[in-house]
Coordinates of C-alpha atoms and ligand atoms in Angstrom, one line a residue:
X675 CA -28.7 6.0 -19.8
X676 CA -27.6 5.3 -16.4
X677 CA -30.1 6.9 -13.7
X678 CA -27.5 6.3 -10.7
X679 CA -26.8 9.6 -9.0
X680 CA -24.1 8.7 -6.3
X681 CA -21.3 6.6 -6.5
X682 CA -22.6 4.2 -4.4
X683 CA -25.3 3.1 -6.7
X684 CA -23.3 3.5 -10.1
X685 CA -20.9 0.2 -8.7
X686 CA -23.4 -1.9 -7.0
X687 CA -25.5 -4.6 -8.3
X688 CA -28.8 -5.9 -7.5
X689 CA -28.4 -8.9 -4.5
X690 CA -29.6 -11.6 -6.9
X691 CA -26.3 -11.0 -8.7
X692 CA -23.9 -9.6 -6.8
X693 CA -21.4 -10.3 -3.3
X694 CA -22.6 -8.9 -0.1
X695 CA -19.8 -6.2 0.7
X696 CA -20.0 -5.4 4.7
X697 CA -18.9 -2.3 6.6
X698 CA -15.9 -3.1 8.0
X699 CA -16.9 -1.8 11.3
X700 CA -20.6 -2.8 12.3
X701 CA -20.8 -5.6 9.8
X702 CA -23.8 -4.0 7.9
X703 CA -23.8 -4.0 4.6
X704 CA -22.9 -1.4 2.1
X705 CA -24.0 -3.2 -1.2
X706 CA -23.1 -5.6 -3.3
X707 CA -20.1 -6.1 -5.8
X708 CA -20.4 -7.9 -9.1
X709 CA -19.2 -11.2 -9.3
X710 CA -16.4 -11.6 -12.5
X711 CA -15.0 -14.6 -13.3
X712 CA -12.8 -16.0 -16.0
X713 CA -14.4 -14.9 -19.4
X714 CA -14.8 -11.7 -17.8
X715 CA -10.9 -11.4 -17.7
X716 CA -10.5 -12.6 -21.2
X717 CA -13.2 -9.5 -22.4
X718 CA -11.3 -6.8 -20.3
X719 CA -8.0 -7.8 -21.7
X720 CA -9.7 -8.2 -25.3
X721 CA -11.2 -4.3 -24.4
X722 CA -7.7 -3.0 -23.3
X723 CA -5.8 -4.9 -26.1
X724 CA -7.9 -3.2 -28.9
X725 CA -8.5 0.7 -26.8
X726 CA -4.1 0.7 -26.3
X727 CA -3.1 1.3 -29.6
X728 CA -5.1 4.4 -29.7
X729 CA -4.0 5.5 -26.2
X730 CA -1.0 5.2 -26.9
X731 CA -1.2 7.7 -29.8
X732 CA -2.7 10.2 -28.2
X733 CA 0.6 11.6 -27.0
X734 CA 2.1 12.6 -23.5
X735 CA 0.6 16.1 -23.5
X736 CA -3.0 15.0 -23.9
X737 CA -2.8 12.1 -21.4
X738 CA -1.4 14.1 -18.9
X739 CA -4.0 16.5 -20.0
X740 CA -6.9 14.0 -19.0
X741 CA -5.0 12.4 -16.1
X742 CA -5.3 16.1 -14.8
X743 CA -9.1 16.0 -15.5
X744 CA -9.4 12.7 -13.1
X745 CA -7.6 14.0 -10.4
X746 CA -9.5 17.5 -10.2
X747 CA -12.5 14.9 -10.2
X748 CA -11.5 12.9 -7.8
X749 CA -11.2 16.2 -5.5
X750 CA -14.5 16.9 -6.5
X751 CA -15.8 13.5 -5.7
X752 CA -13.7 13.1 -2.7
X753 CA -16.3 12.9 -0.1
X754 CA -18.2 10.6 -1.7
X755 CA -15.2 8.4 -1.4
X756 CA -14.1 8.5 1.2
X757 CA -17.4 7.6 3.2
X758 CA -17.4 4.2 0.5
X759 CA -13.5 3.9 1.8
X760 CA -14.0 4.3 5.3
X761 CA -16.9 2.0 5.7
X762 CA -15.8 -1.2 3.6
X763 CA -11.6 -0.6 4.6
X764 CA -13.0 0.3 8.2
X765 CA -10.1 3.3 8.4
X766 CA -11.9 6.7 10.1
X767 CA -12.5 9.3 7.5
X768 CA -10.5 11.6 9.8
X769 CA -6.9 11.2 10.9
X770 CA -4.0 9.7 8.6
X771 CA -7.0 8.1 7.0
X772 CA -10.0 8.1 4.4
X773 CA -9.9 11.5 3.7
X774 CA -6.0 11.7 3.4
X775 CA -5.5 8.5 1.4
X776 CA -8.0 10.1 -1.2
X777 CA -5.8 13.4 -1.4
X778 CA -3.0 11.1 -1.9
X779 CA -4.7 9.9 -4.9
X780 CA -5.4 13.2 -6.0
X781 CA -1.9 14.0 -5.5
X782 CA -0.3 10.7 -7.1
X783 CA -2.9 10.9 -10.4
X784 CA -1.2 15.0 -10.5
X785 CA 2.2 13.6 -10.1
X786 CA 2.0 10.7 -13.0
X787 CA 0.4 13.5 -15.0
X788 CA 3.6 16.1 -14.3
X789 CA 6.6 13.4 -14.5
X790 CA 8.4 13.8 -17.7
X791 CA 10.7 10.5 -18.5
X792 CA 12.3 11.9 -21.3
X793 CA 14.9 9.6 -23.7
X794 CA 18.4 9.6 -22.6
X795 CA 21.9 9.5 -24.4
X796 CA 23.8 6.9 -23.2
X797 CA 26.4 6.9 -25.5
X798 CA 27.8 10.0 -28.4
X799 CA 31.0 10.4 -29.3
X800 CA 31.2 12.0 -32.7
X801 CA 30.3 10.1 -35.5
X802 CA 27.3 7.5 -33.2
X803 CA 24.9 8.7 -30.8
X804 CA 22.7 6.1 -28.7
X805 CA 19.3 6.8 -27.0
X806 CA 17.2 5.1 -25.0
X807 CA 13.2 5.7 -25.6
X808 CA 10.7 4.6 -23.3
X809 CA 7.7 3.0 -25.3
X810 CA 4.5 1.6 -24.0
X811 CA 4.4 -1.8 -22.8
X812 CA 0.9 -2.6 -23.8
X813 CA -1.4 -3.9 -21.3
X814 CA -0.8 -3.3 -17.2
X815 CA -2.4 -6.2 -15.2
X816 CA -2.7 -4.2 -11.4
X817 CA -3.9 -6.1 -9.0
X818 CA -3.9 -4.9 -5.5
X819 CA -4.2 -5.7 -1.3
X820 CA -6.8 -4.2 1.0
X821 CA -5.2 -2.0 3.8
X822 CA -5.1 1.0 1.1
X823 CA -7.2 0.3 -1.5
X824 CA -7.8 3.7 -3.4
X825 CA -4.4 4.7 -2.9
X826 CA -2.4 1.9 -4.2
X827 CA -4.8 1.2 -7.0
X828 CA -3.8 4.7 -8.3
X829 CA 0.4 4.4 -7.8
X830 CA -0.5 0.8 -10.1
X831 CA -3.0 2.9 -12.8
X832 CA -1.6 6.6 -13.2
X833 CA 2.0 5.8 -14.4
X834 CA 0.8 3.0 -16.4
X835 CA -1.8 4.8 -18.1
X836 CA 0.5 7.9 -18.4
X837 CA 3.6 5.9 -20.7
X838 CA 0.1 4.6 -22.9
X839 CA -0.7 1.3 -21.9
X840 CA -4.1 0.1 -21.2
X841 CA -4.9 -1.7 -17.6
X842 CA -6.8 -4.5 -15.9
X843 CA -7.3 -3.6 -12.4
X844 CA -7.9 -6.6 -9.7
X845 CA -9.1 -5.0 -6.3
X846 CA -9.0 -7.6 -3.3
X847 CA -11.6 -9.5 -2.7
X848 CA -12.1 -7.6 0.4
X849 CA -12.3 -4.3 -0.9
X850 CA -13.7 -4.4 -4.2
X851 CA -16.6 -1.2 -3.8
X852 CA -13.3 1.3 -3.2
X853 CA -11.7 0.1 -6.4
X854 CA -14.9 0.0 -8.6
X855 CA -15.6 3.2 -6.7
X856 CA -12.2 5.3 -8.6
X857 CA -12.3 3.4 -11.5
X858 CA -15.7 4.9 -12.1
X859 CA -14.8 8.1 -11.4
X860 CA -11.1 7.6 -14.0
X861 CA -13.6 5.9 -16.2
X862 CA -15.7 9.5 -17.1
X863 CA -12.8 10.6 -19.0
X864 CA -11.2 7.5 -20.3
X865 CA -11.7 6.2 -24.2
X866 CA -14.0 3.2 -23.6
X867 CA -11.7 -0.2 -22.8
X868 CA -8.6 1.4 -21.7
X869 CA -9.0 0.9 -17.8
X870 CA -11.4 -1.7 -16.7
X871 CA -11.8 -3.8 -13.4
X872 CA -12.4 -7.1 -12.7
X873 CA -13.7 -8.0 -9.3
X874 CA -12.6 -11.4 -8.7
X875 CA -11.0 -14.1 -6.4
X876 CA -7.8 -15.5 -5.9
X877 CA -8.4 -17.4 -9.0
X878 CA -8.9 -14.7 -11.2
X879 CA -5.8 -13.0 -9.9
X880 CA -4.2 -15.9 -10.3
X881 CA -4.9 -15.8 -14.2
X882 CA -4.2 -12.3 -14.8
X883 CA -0.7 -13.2 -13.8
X884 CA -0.1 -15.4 -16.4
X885 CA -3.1 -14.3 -18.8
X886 CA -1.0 -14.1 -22.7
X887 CA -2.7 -11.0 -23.3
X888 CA -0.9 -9.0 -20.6
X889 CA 3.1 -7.3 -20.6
X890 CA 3.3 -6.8 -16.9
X891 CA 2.0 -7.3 -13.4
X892 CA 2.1 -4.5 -10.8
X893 CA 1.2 -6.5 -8.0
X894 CA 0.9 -5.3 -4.0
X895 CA 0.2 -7.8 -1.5
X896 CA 1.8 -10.4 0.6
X897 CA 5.5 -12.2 0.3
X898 CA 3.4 -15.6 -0.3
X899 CA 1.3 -14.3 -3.3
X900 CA 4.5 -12.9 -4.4
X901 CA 6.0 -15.8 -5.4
X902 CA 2.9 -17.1 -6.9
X903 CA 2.8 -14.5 -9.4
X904 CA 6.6 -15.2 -10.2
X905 CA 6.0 -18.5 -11.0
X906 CA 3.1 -17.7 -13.4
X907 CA 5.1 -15.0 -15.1
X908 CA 7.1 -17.9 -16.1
X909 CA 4.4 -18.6 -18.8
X910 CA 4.1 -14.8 -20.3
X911 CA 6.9 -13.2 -19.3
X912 CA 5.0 -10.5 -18.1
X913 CA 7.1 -7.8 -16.0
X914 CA 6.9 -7.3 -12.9
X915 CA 6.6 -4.9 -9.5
X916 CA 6.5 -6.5 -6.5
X917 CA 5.5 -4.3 -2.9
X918 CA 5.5 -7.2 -1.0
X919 CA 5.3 -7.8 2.9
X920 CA 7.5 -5.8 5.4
X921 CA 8.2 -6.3 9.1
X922 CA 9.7 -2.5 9.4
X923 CA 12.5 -1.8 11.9
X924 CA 12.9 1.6 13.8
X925 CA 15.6 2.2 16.1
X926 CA 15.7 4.6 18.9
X927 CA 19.5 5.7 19.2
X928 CA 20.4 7.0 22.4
X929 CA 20.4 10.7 23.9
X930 CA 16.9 11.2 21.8
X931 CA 14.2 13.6 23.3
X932 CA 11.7 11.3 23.5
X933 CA 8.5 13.8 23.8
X934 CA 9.7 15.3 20.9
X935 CA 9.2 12.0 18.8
X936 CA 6.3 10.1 20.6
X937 CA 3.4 11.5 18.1
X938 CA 5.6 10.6 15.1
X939 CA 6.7 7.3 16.5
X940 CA 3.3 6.0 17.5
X941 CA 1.4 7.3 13.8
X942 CA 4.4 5.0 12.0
X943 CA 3.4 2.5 13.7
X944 CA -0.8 2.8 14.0
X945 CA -1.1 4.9 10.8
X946 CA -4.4 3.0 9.2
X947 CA -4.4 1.0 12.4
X948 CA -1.2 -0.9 11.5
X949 CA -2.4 -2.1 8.7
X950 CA 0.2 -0.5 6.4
X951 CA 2.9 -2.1 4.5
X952 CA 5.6 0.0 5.7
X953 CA 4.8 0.5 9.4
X954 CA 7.1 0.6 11.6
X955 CA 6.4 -3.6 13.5
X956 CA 9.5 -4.4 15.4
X957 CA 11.2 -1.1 17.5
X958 CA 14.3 -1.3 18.9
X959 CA 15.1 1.2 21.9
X960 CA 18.2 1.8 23.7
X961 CA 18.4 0.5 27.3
X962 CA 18.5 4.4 28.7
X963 CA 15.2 5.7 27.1
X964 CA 13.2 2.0 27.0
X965 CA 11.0 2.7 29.7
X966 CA 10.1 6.5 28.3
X967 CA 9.8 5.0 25.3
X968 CA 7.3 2.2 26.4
X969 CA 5.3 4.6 28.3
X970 CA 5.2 7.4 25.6
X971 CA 3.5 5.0 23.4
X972 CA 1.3 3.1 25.7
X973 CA -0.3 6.7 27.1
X974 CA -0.9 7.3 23.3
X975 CA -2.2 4.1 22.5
X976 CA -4.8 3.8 25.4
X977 CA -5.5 7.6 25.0
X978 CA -6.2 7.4 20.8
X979 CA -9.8 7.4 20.1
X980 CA -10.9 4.2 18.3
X981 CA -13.7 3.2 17.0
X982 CA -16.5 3.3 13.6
X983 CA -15.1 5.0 10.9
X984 CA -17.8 7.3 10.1
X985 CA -18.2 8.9 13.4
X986 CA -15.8 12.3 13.6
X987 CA -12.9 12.2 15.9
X988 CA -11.6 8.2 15.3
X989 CA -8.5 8.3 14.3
X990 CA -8.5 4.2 15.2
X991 CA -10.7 1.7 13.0
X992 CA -11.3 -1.8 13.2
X993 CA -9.1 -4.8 11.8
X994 CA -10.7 -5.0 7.9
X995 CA -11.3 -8.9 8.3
X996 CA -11.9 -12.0 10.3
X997 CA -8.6 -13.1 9.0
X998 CA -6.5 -10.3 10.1
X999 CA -8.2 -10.5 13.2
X1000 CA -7.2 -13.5 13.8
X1001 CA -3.3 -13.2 12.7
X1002 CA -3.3 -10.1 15.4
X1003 CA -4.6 -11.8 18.5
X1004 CA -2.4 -14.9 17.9
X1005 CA 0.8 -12.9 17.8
X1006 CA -0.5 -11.3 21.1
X1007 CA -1.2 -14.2 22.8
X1008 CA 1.7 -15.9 22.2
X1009 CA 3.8 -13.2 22.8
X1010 CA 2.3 -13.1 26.2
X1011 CA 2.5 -16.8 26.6
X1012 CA 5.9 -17.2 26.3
X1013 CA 6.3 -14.6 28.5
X1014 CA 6.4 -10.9 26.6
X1015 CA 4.7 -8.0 29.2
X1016 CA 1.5 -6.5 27.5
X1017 CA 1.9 -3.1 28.8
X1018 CA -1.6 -1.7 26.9
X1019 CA -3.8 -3.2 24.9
X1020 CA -4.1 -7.0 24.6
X1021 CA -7.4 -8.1 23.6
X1022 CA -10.1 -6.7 21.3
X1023 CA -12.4 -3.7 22.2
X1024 CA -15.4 -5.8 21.6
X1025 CA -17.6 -2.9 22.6
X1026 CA -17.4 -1.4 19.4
X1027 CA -17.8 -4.3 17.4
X1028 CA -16.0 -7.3 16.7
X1029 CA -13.1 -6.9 14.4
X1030 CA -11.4 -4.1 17.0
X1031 CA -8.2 -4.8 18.5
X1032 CA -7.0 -2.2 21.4
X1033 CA -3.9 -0.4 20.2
X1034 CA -0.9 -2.7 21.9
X1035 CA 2.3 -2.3 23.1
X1036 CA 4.5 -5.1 24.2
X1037 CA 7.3 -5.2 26.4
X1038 CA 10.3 -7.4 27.0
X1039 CA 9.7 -9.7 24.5
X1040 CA 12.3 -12.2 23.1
X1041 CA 13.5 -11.6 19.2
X1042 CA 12.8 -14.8 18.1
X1043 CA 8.6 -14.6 19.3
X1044 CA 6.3 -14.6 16.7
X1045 CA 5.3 -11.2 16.7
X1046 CA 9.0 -9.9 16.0
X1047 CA 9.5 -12.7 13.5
X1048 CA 5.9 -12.7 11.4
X1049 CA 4.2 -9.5 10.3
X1050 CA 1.4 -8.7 12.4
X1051 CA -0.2 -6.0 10.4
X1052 CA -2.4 -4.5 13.0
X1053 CA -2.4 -2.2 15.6
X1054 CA 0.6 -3.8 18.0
X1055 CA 4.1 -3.0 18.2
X1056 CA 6.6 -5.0 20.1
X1057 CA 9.4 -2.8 21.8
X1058 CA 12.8 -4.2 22.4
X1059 CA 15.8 -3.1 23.7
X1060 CA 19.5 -2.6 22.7
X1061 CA 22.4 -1.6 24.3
X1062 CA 25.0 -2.2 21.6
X1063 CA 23.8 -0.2 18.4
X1064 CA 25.7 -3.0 16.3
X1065 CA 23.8 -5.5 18.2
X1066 CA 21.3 -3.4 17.0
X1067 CA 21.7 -2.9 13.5
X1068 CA 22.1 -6.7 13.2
X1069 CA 18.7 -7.5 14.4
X1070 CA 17.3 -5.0 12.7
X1071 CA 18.8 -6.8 9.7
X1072 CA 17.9 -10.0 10.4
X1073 CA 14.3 -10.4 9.0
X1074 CA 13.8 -11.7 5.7
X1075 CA 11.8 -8.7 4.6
X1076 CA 13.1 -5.3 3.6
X1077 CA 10.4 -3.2 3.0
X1078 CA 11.4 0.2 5.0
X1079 CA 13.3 1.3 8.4
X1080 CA 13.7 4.3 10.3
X1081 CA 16.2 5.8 12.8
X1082 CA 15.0 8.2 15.5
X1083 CA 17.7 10.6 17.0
X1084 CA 18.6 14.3 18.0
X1085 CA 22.1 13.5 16.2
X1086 CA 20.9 13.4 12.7
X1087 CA 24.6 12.6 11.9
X1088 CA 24.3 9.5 14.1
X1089 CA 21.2 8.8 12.6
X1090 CA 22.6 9.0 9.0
X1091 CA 25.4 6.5 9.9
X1092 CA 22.9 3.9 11.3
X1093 CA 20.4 4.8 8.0
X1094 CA 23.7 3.9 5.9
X1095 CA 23.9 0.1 7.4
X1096 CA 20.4 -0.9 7.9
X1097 CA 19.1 -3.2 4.8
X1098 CA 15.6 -1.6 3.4
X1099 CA 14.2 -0.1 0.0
X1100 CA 13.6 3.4 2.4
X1101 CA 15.6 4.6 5.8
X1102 CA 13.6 7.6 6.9
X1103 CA 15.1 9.5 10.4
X1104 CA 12.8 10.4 12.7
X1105 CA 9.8 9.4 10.6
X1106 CA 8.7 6.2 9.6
X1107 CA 6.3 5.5 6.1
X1108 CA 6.1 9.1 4.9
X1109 CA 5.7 8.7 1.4
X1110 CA 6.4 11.5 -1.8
X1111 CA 5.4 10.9 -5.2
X1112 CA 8.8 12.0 -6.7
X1113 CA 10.7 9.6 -4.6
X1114 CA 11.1 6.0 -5.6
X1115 CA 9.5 3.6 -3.4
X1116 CA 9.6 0.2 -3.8
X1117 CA 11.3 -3.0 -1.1
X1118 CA 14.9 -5.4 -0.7
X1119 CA 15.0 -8.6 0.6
X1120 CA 11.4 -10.9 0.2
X1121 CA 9.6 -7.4 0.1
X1122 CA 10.2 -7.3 -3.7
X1123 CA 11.5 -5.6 -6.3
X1124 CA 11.0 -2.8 -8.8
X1125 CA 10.1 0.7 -7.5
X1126 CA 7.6 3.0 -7.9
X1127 CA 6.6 6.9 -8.4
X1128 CA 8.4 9.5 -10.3
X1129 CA 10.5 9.0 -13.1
X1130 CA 11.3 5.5 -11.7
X1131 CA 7.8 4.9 -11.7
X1132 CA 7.5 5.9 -15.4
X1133 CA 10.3 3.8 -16.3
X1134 CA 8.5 0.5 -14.8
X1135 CA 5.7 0.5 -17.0
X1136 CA 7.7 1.4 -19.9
X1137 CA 9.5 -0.5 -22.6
X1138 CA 13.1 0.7 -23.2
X1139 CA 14.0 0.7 -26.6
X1140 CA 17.2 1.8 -27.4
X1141 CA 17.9 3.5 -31.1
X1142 CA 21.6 3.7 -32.4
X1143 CA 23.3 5.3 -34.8
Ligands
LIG687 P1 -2.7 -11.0 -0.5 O1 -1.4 -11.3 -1.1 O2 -3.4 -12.0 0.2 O3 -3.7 -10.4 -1.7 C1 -3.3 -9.4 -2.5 C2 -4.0 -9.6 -3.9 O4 -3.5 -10.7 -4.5 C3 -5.5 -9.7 -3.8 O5 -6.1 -9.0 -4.8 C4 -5.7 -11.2 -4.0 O6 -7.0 -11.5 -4.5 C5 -4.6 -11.5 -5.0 N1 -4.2 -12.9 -5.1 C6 -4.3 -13.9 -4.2 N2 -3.8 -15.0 -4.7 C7 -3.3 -14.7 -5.9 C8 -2.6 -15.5 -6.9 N3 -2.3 -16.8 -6.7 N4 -2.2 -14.9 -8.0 C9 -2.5 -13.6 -8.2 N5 -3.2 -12.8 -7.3 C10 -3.6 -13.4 -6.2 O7 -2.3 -9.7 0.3 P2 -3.4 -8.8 1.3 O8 -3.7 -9.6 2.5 O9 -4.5 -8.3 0.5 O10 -2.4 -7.6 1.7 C11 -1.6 -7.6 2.8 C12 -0.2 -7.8 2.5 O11 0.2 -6.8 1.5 C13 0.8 -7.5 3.6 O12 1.8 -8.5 3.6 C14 1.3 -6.2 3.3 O13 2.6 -5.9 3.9 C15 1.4 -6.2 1.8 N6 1.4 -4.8 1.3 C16 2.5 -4.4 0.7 C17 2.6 -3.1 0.2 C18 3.8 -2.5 -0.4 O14 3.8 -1.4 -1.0 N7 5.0 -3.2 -0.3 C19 1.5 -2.3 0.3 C20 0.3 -2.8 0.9 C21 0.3 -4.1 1.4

């Protein structure tokens, strides 16, 4: 019997066998993970193989019963972690944040509950009739990035475990307590074997994706990892969902209040201190409002209160590694070398520790400099301007990535038409990265492909099977 009585203590393992885990802000640190390797890949997939069949024959109605169950728990438990969120991802538990991306896990465990993918006719005409049924694939191998660790564990798990398979979850190495953290908390209602998690390296993840023993990979994380995992899919044909990298584009059309926008402009581009997937990373403003624009942001950014998750009123955490760190203040220091204008921001708040990076806006900066071409992933936004929309909409469309976009007008018309040419798995107008479990999400381009949520999310961790007659 198991004498733990927080979270905290149920995941962590003694020092003598575990990974020191640090608070992303002061460096401290929280615990320490268990170390899995290889064999303990092959038992999890061995557990999941075996629990599946079951699963699966428990029906729709009684896993959506039970998925139920774990979100009303993870309400219940939501405190609890969030603090283990906030202090290894470094994101403030208040603000678009610790707290919020736990309700989102709430709400996405609700929503793969609620989603009915029911089998379609395709074909009837009389005397035949065709169907197609979606069946379980078998076993789910998730494996997942660090800038949102609860959340995006649960759009991999939910759905999967909602069609009947089984899953092998793979948090990054940098945020392994968050993972082992919901797992536990799915784990409470979950025959023994169906979801289990394996907290290893690159390695590891490198043999789930082409480990025999699993029929698809939902995999978020960077372009480059990406097309590792393709190549290993080669040996098990394993399915797969890719959220790759993005390098958003929002455009500010012209004749746009800009006060009106400025809060919603400057949280799609800092929301989890930029370290989002689709944030908004290259903005495009029209000559007549580029100055408003510049300063809207800037007063926002220097004005935003930053700083160690845990104390109330942050809004603005650190970087969540040395790493990232590092990819951040190269992009602004090139970008200033070859001549950009850093109008806030710049260098990192080392006050409050030493992974923060002021918020940053630059100015006049060239579209071929680093930090329009590469993803910076942190809390910097390079502003250009445009006095052609065309001109525009073609160097909006000239990254490699296609993860989202926004357009930002009073003319929602005008908006629309720009939404209509600009190459990216979501436009949103006058937002940027607000996300609904119904609506497919998913990337074009080198972002990836597949979608997920709602019925499209079903569908991806199903097998179609079509029955004729
Ligand atoms: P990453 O690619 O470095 O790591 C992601 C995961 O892949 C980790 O768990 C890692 O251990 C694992 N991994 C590493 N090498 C592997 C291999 N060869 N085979 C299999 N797995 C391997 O990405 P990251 O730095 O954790 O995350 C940041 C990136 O993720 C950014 O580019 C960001 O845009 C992207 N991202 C995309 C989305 C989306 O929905 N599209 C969401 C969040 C993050």
């Amino acid at each position: 019997m198991t004498t733990a009585t927080t979270l905290l203590d149920a995941i962590t393992v003694r020092e003598s066998d575990g990974r020191a885990i640090p608070d992303a802000a002061t460096r401290e640190t929280i615990g320490y993970a268990p170390v899995h390797g290889l064999e303990d890949l092959d038992a999890a997939v061995g557990a999941a193989r075996g629990a599946q069949p079951a699963w699966a024959a428990l029906g729709h109605q009684e896993r959506s019963r039970i998925l139920h169950r774990i979100a009303d728990d993870i309400e219940a438990r939501s405190e609890e972690l969030a603090v283990i969120l906030s202090r290894e991802q470094g994101k403030p538990l208040d603000g678009p944040n610790a707290r919020f991306e736990i309700g989102a896990a709430a709400a996405w465990t609700r929503n793969a509950a609620d989603t009915v993918l029911e089998p379609e006719v395709v074909f009837e005409n009389g005397t035949s009739r065709a169907e197609v049924h979606y069946d379980p694939l078998g076993v789910v191998g998730a494996i997942g990035p660090w800038n949102w660790p609860i959340m995006i564990s649960v759009w991999q798990i939910a759905p999967s475990l909602r069609m009947g398979n089984a899953v092998v979850v793979k948090p990054s190495e940098y945020t392994p307590l968050s993972v082992l953290a919901l797992v536990e908390v799915f784990n409470a209602h979950l025959p023994e074997g169906v979801l289990s998690v394996v907290v290893g390296d690159r390695e590891v993840g490198a043999a789930i994706a082409k480990h025999p023993g699993l029929d698809k990979i939902m995999f978020t994380g960077s372009t480059a990892t990406g097309r590792k995992i393709i190549e290993s899919s080669a040996q098990n044909l394993a399915r797969l969902t890719l959220e790759l990298g993005g390098n958003d584009a929002g455009i500010v059309l012209p004749g746009t209040d800009v006060s009106k926008i400025a809060q919603d402009l400057f949280w799609g581009i800092f929301i989890n201190t930029g370290q989002t997937c689709a944030a908004l990373k290259r903005l495009y403003v029209h000559d007549s409002l580029y100055e408003s624009v510049v300063d809207a942001l800037s007063d926002l950014a220097s004005t935003t209160p930053m700083g160690p998750g845990l104390e109330a009123g942050n809004v603005l955490g650190p970087l969540q590694n040395q790493k990232q760190f590092e990819i951040v203040s190269r992009l602004v220091d090139e970008a200033r070398s070859g001549g950009a204008t850093v109008v806030t921001g710049g260098t990192p708040a080392e006050e409050l520790g030493p992974l923060f990076y002021r918020p940053t806006v630059v100015a006049d900066i060239a579209d071929d400099a680093s930090l329009v071409v590469e993803e910076q992933f942190g809390p910097v936004i390079p502003v250009l301007r445009f006095s052609d929309i065309d001109d525009a909409v073609a160097r909006a469309n000239s990254s490699t990535q296609g993860l989202g976009a926004s357009v930002w007008s009073d003319d929602v018309d005008a908006a629309l038409d720009v939404a209509a040419r600009l190459q990216a798995g979501t436009v949103w107008i006058n937002q940027h990265g607000a996300l609904n479990p119904h609506v497919p999400f998913g990337g074009t381009k080198q972002s990836g492909y597949g979608q997920e949520f709602g019925v499209a999310g079903l569908k991806a961790v199903a097998a179609p099977k079509v029955i004729s007659r």
